[in-house]
Structures are given as C-alpha cells and as structure tokens.
C-alpha cells in the first residue's frame, strides 16, 4: 500500500502486509483508519497519522541565519525526528474468516466496525479496536458493500441485481431490484450524514441466466392500451428488445445500457 502526496504525486510511504495483491481499500470517514482487502482472503487494519506532507521531505530543513541559536538547532532536530515517523502504522489487526478473494470493504472508526465481503464468504463485520469477528451475514454473491455513519449496510448482489440494506446487528431492512437496462453497479458512496447513497453503474449489458426477461408496465391511458393490444415485449440476454404483434410480424431494437449515477435514500432505497 502506498501513500501518495496529492500535490506532486510523489510516493511518501509504502507499507507491506498482505501475501497477495490488494483488491480493495477503504478509509474511515475521520481518516484515522485504513482497511485493505486482498486475494489472500484476509483484510488488514492500518492506523493513518494525518500529518501535513512538506515539499522538502524527507528531511525537513529550517532556514536559520548565520547566528543560529541552540534553541533553533533543537527545534530542527525535533522536526527531523517528526519527519521520520511513519504515517502508516500497522498492520494493527489481520482480519480473517473469508475463504476466497475479498471484493469490497469499508470501515468506520466511530462505529468500531470494519466490513469485508467476498462472493462466496458473504459479509463479515469485525471490531476495529479489537480485530475480532463481531457478526457474519450469510449473503451469497455479495459484490459491493457500503456503510453509512448510522450503521446501515448497503449490499449489491450482481446475480439477483438487488440492493439490500441491513443494520450492523444483521437485521434485514429493505431491498430493491434494478433493471438490466441500467447496467451493473460498480461503486457505492454514502453521504457523511448517512442519509443518501450514490450508486454508480457501467454500460455493460447484464447477461441474464434465463433466456429472456419480460417488460411489465402499468398502462392507464385507454388509447395507449388499445394500441398495445396484441403486442408482446421481451428483452433477450444479449440486450435485444423484441416487439411482437399478432399477425403483423416482429421488430427488434438494441438496448445499450448507459453509465448512470443514481441517488438513493438509505433508509427506504427510494430513488
């Protein structure tokens, strides 16, 4: 794991701990704790010391005149010692419990919760301070997870195309299904107040396990109902929409999902 200075893209510090490549990384909202997940089926908690990064590091320099005093020399020595302190402290705890690659993680130091998920092992909750397993959510195909400041977990299941919410006690709260037309969810970001979640999707067509799925709509307009009489709509797994009319042949249209950002309320998953 590398700490990069944002102003000049310089590598300030590098830390090692995993025996396989890192697959996911999350930072606590207060910036004090970092969580990394890896292909070695473990997660590691790191302490982050938020100190200002100077352009002159390594080795902070003080401009003292020709008549530099002993006080200035002592201050210079203290600054040099401070510069040598590591900003990444750890590993603090190695979190275990998964049997396959970790795909996503999130952490909140105020809640004392570190969340990790894998496609097979479900979602695990560990204590940040103790590093012990607190709870296991046996959820199959957990591909992404988000954690709000109020302790609400948002979990994306790619196979079922569903977004589900749980509290940190493992109690199910809500769930919604997303249409294949919006693509696959690639990221989840929760607002600081824990009220909203931003969901990012890609433009990749979702391959359905069955041969096709059918569009269902609530049509209230009578004229539109008459125009749609005898018509069947279906969308194949390749993304082709088929419109069939009784005795009038068939027309096909290519449906291409577009990258989308959707804003949800966390508590009821209302768009």
GROMACS .gro file of C-alpha atoms in nm:
model
  271
    1UNK     CA    1   0.000   0.000   0.000
    2UNK     CA    2   0.140   0.340  -0.100
    3UNK     CA    3   0.072   0.683   0.047
    4UNK     CA    4   0.083   0.939  -0.235
    5UNK     CA    5   0.120   1.317  -0.196
    6UNK     CA    6  -0.168   1.478  -0.382
    7UNK     CA    7   0.022   1.794  -0.473
    8UNK     CA    8   0.303   1.626  -0.667
    9UNK     CA    9   0.205   1.256  -0.694
   10UNK     CA   10   0.516   1.157  -0.500
   11UNK     CA   11   0.522   0.831  -0.306
   12UNK     CA   12   0.562   0.935   0.057
   13UNK     CA   13   0.547   0.595   0.221
   14UNK     CA   14   0.494   0.229   0.136
   15UNK     CA   15   0.361  -0.042   0.367
   16UNK     CA   16   0.351  -0.419   0.328
   17UNK     CA   17   0.135  -0.679   0.500
   18UNK     CA   18  -0.055  -0.897   0.252
   19UNK     CA   19   0.083  -1.207   0.084
   20UNK     CA   20  -0.119  -1.144  -0.235
   21UNK     CA   21  -0.231  -0.837  -0.434
   22UNK     CA   22  -0.468  -0.591  -0.266
   23UNK     CA   23  -0.814  -0.599  -0.422
   24UNK     CA   24  -0.998  -0.331  -0.222
   25UNK     CA   25  -0.922  -0.040   0.008
   26UNK     CA   26  -1.134   0.186   0.231
   27UNK     CA   27  -1.066   0.481   0.459
   28UNK     CA   28  -1.261   0.568   0.772
   29UNK     CA   29  -1.457   0.898   0.744
   30UNK     CA   30  -1.231   1.058   1.007
   31UNK     CA   31  -0.922   0.949   0.814
   32UNK     CA   32  -0.768   0.768   1.111
   33UNK     CA   33  -0.803   0.406   0.995
   34UNK     CA   34  -0.746   0.234   0.662
   35UNK     CA   35  -0.875  -0.112   0.569
   36UNK     CA   36  -0.731  -0.323   0.288
   37UNK     CA   37  -0.861  -0.649   0.145
   38UNK     CA   38  -0.660  -0.897  -0.059
   39UNK     CA   39  -0.664  -1.211  -0.270
   40UNK     CA   40  -0.509  -1.388   0.028
   41UNK     CA   41  -0.862  -1.390   0.185
   42UNK     CA   42  -0.762  -1.154   0.467
   43UNK     CA   43  -0.815  -0.787   0.549
   44UNK     CA   44  -0.570  -0.565   0.736
   45UNK     CA   45  -0.639  -0.260   0.953
   46UNK     CA   46  -0.386   0.024   0.943
   47UNK     CA   47  -0.358   0.340   1.152
   48UNK     CA   48  -0.314   0.658   0.946
   49UNK     CA   49  -0.137   0.954   1.108
   50UNK     CA   50  -0.271   1.268   0.942
   51UNK     CA   51   0.032   1.492   0.931
   52UNK     CA   52   0.095   1.760   0.673
   53UNK     CA   53   0.327   1.650   0.393
   54UNK     CA   54   0.603   1.900   0.326
   55UNK     CA   55   0.759   1.959  -0.015
   56UNK     CA   56   1.107   1.932   0.136
   57UNK     CA   57   1.060   1.585   0.287
   58UNK     CA   58   1.241   1.362   0.350
   59UNK     CA   59   1.450   1.573   0.586
   60UNK     CA   60   1.274   1.895   0.690
   61UNK     CA   61   1.504   2.198   0.664
   62UNK     CA   62   1.490   2.520   0.867
   63UNK     CA   63   1.640   2.838   0.734
   64UNK     CA   64   1.849   2.965   1.022
   65UNK     CA   65   2.075   3.265   0.992
   66UNK     CA   66   2.448   3.263   1.045
   67UNK     CA   67   2.380   3.329   1.414
   68UNK     CA   68   2.159   3.021   1.469
   69UNK     CA   69   2.094   2.957   1.834
   70UNK     CA   70   2.087   2.627   2.020
   71UNK     CA   71   1.708   2.661   2.051
   72UNK     CA   72   1.677   2.665   1.673
   73UNK     CA   73   1.907   2.365   1.643
   74UNK     CA   74   1.695   2.174   1.894
   75UNK     CA   75   1.378   2.262   1.703
   76UNK     CA   76   1.544   2.147   1.381
   77UNK     CA   77   1.632   1.814   1.543
   78UNK     CA   78   1.274   1.766   1.665
   79UNK     CA   79   1.135   1.835   1.320
   80UNK     CA   80   1.374   1.582   1.168
   81UNK     CA   81   1.257   1.323   1.420
   82UNK     CA   82   0.894   1.403   1.342
   83UNK     CA   83   0.959   1.365   0.969
   84UNK     CA   84   1.094   1.014   1.027
   85UNK     CA   85   0.775   0.897   1.198
   86UNK     CA   86   0.570   0.665   0.986
   87UNK     CA   87   0.232   0.786   0.870
   88UNK     CA   88   0.107   0.431   0.809
   89UNK     CA   89   0.112   0.231   1.131
   90UNK     CA   90   0.047  -0.137   1.118
   91UNK     CA   91  -0.070  -0.391   1.049
   92UNK     CA   92  -0.284  -0.328   1.359
   93UNK     CA   93  -0.506  -0.634   1.308
   94UNK     CA   94  -0.533  -0.907   1.046
   95UNK     CA   95  -0.900  -0.991   0.990
   96UNK     CA   96  -0.980  -1.348   0.888
   97UNK     CA   97  -1.291  -1.551   0.808
   98UNK     CA   98  -1.318  -1.547   0.428
   99UNK     CA   99  -1.222  -1.837   0.204
  100UNK     CA  100  -1.189  -1.651  -0.125
  101UNK     CA  101  -1.079  -1.317  -0.268
  102UNK     CA  102  -1.214  -1.008  -0.095
  103UNK     CA  103  -1.403  -0.790  -0.341
  104UNK     CA  104  -1.503  -0.491  -0.128
  105UNK     CA  105  -1.453  -0.340   0.218
  106UNK     CA  106  -1.548  -0.037   0.427
  107UNK     CA  107  -1.462   0.089   0.774
  108UNK     CA  108  -1.590   0.340   1.029
  109UNK     CA  109  -1.374   0.404   1.335
  110UNK     CA  110  -1.654   0.587   1.519
  111UNK     CA  111  -1.880   0.282   1.488
  112UNK     CA  112  -1.588   0.048   1.565
  113UNK     CA  113  -1.686  -0.159   1.259
  114UNK     CA  114  -1.482  -0.296   0.968
  115UNK     CA  115  -1.687  -0.461   0.692
  116UNK     CA  116  -1.549  -0.704   0.434
  117UNK     CA  117  -1.724  -0.907   0.167
  118UNK     CA  118  -1.644  -1.183  -0.079
  119UNK     CA  119  -1.851  -1.359  -0.342
  120UNK     CA  120  -1.861  -1.687  -0.151
  121UNK     CA  121  -1.798  -1.594   0.212
  122UNK     CA  122  -2.070  -1.331   0.243
  123UNK     CA  123  -2.026  -1.020   0.458
  124UNK     CA  124  -1.820  -1.016   0.779
  125UNK     CA  125  -1.816  -0.746   1.048
  126UNK     CA  126  -1.508  -0.706   1.269
  127UNK     CA  127  -1.426  -0.474   1.558
  128UNK     CA  128  -1.173  -0.206   1.463
  129UNK     CA  129  -1.024  -0.178   1.812
  130UNK     CA  130  -1.004  -0.550   1.894
  131UNK     CA  131  -0.981  -0.705   1.549
  132UNK     CA  132  -1.232  -0.974   1.641
  133UNK     CA  133  -1.523  -1.106   1.437
  134UNK     CA  134  -1.847  -0.945   1.555
  135UNK     CA  135  -2.105  -1.079   1.312
  136UNK     CA  136  -2.139  -1.275   0.988
  137UNK     CA  137  -2.410  -1.206   0.731
  138UNK     CA  138  -2.460  -1.518   0.521
  139UNK     CA  139  -2.537  -1.340   0.195
  140UNK     CA  140  -2.447  -1.515  -0.126
  141UNK     CA  141  -2.291  -1.320  -0.412
  142UNK     CA  142  -2.216  -1.000  -0.220
  143UNK     CA  143  -2.027  -0.794  -0.478
  144UNK     CA  144  -2.024  -0.447  -0.321
  145UNK     CA  145  -2.090  -0.307   0.024
  146UNK     CA  146  -2.134   0.043   0.165
  147UNK     CA  147  -2.159   0.158   0.528
  148UNK     CA  148  -2.340   0.469   0.648
  149UNK     CA  149  -2.249   0.674   0.954
  150UNK     CA  150  -2.571   0.548   1.115
  151UNK     CA  151  -2.466   0.185   1.084
  152UNK     CA  152  -2.668   0.087   0.775
  153UNK     CA  153  -2.510  -0.162   0.533
  154UNK     CA  154  -2.592  -0.137   0.161
  155UNK     CA  155  -2.513  -0.459  -0.026
  156UNK     CA  156  -2.518  -0.516  -0.402
  157UNK     CA  157  -2.593  -0.866  -0.536
  158UNK     CA  158  -2.493  -0.883  -0.903
  159UNK     CA  159  -2.662  -1.216  -0.977
  160UNK     CA  160  -3.001  -1.115  -0.837
  161UNK     CA  161  -2.947  -0.750  -0.937
  162UNK     CA  162  -3.066  -0.637  -0.597
  163UNK     CA  163  -2.967  -0.367  -0.350
  164UNK     CA  164  -3.034  -0.465   0.012
  165UNK     CA  165  -2.992  -0.283   0.341
  166UNK     CA  166  -2.913  -0.430   0.683
  167UNK     CA  167  -2.822  -0.274   1.014
  168UNK     CA  168  -2.496  -0.368   1.185
  169UNK     CA  169  -2.688  -0.614   1.401
  170UNK     CA  170  -2.762  -0.817   1.088
  171UNK     CA  171  -3.133  -0.730   1.069
  172UNK     CA  172  -3.272  -0.701   0.715
  173UNK     CA  173  -3.427  -0.361   0.641
  174UNK     CA  174  -3.514  -0.323   0.274
  175UNK     CA  175  -3.439  -0.440  -0.080
  176UNK     CA  176  -3.498  -0.327  -0.437
  177UNK     CA  177  -3.427  -0.484  -0.777
  178UNK     CA  178  -3.252  -0.293  -1.055
  179UNK     CA  179  -3.340  -0.331  -1.421
  180UNK     CA  180  -3.074  -0.482  -1.650
  181UNK     CA  181  -3.109  -0.167  -1.861
  182UNK     CA  182  -2.906   0.033  -1.604
  183UNK     CA  183  -2.600  -0.196  -1.622
  184UNK     CA  184  -2.404  -0.331  -1.328
  185UNK     CA  185  -2.335  -0.138  -1.010
  186UNK     CA  186  -1.963  -0.059  -0.984
  187UNK     CA  187  -1.946   0.172  -0.681
  188UNK     CA  188  -2.138   0.277  -0.371
  189UNK     CA  189  -2.071   0.605  -0.187
  190UNK     CA  190  -2.264   0.712   0.123
  191UNK     CA  191  -2.305   1.075   0.231
  192UNK     CA  192  -2.142   1.196   0.552
  193UNK     CA  193  -2.477   1.232   0.729
  194UNK     CA  194  -2.571   0.874   0.633
  195UNK     CA  195  -2.897   0.977   0.466
  196UNK     CA  196  -2.812   0.924   0.098
  197UNK     CA  197  -2.617   0.681  -0.117
  198UNK     CA  198  -2.480   0.744  -0.466
  199UNK     CA  199  -2.472   0.434  -0.688
  200UNK     CA  200  -2.255   0.427  -1.000
  201UNK     CA  201  -2.324   0.185  -1.286
  202UNK     CA  202  -2.136   0.092  -1.602
  203UNK     CA  203  -2.259   0.041  -1.958
  204UNK     CA  204  -2.201  -0.334  -1.969
  205UNK     CA  205  -2.504  -0.539  -2.065
  206UNK     CA  206  -2.604  -0.780  -1.793
  207UNK     CA  207  -2.621  -1.143  -1.901
  208UNK     CA  208  -2.936  -1.299  -1.763
  209UNK     CA  209  -2.922  -1.665  -1.655
  210UNK     CA  210  -3.250  -1.735  -1.832
  211UNK     CA  211  -3.328  -1.686  -2.200
  212UNK     CA  212  -3.520  -1.359  -2.166
  213UNK     CA  213  -3.696  -1.126  -1.928
  214UNK     CA  214  -4.022  -0.951  -1.995
  215UNK     CA  215  -4.121  -0.590  -1.958
  216UNK     CA  216  -4.422  -0.523  -1.739
  217UNK     CA  217  -4.583  -0.179  -1.735
  218UNK     CA  218  -4.887  -0.022  -1.575
  219UNK     CA  219  -5.072   0.141  -1.866
  220UNK     CA  220  -5.351   0.378  -1.759
  221UNK     CA  221  -5.411   0.556  -2.090
  222UNK     CA  222  -5.701   0.386  -2.276
  223UNK     CA  223  -5.579   0.485  -2.624
  224UNK     CA  224  -5.235   0.351  -2.544
  225UNK     CA  225  -5.389   0.031  -2.413
  226UNK     CA  226  -5.572  -0.022  -2.742
  227UNK     CA  227  -5.257   0.045  -2.946
  228UNK     CA  228  -5.069  -0.215  -2.743
  229UNK     CA  229  -5.333  -0.485  -2.770
  230UNK     CA  230  -5.184  -0.800  -2.918
  231UNK     CA  231  -4.828  -0.676  -2.867
  232UNK     CA  232  -4.565  -0.866  -2.664
  233UNK     CA  233  -4.243  -0.705  -2.541
  234UNK     CA  234  -3.939  -0.908  -2.439
  235UNK     CA  235  -3.567  -0.847  -2.395
  236UNK     CA  236  -3.313  -1.120  -2.460
  237UNK     CA  237  -2.997  -1.179  -2.259
  238UNK     CA  238  -2.795  -1.014  -2.537
  239UNK     CA  239  -2.982  -0.687  -2.488
  240UNK     CA  240  -3.217  -0.704  -2.787
  241UNK     CA  241  -3.574  -0.585  -2.730
  242UNK     CA  242  -3.831  -0.772  -2.936
  243UNK     CA  243  -4.180  -0.634  -3.014
  244UNK     CA  244  -4.423  -0.892  -3.147
  245UNK     CA  245  -4.765  -0.810  -3.294
  246UNK     CA  246  -5.023  -1.077  -3.360
  247UNK     CA  247  -5.027  -1.134  -3.732
  248UNK     CA  248  -4.803  -0.832  -3.803
  249UNK     CA  249  -4.454  -0.970  -3.767
  250UNK     CA  250  -4.175  -0.874  -3.527
  251UNK     CA  251  -3.938  -0.580  -3.476
  252UNK     CA  252  -3.612  -0.576  -3.279
  253UNK     CA  253  -3.424  -0.293  -3.110
  254UNK     CA  254  -3.081  -0.294  -2.949
  255UNK     CA  255  -3.083  -0.174  -2.587
  256UNK     CA  256  -2.748  -0.037  -2.473
  257UNK     CA  257  -2.714   0.050  -2.106
  258UNK     CA  258  -2.558   0.389  -2.031
  259UNK     CA  259  -2.330   0.479  -1.738
  260UNK     CA  260  -2.553   0.616  -1.465
  261UNK     CA  261  -2.528   0.775  -1.121
  262UNK     CA  262  -2.837   0.719  -0.906
  263UNK     CA  263  -2.908   0.883  -0.573
  264UNK     CA  264  -3.097   0.677  -0.313
  265UNK     CA  265  -3.225   0.747   0.034
  266UNK     CA  266  -3.053   0.495   0.256
  267UNK     CA  267  -3.345   0.407   0.483
  268UNK     CA  268  -3.606   0.317   0.218
  269UNK     CA  269  -3.389   0.295  -0.101
  270UNK     CA  270  -3.611   0.549  -0.275
  271UNK     CA  271  -3.457   0.684  -0.596
   0.00000   0.00000   0.00000
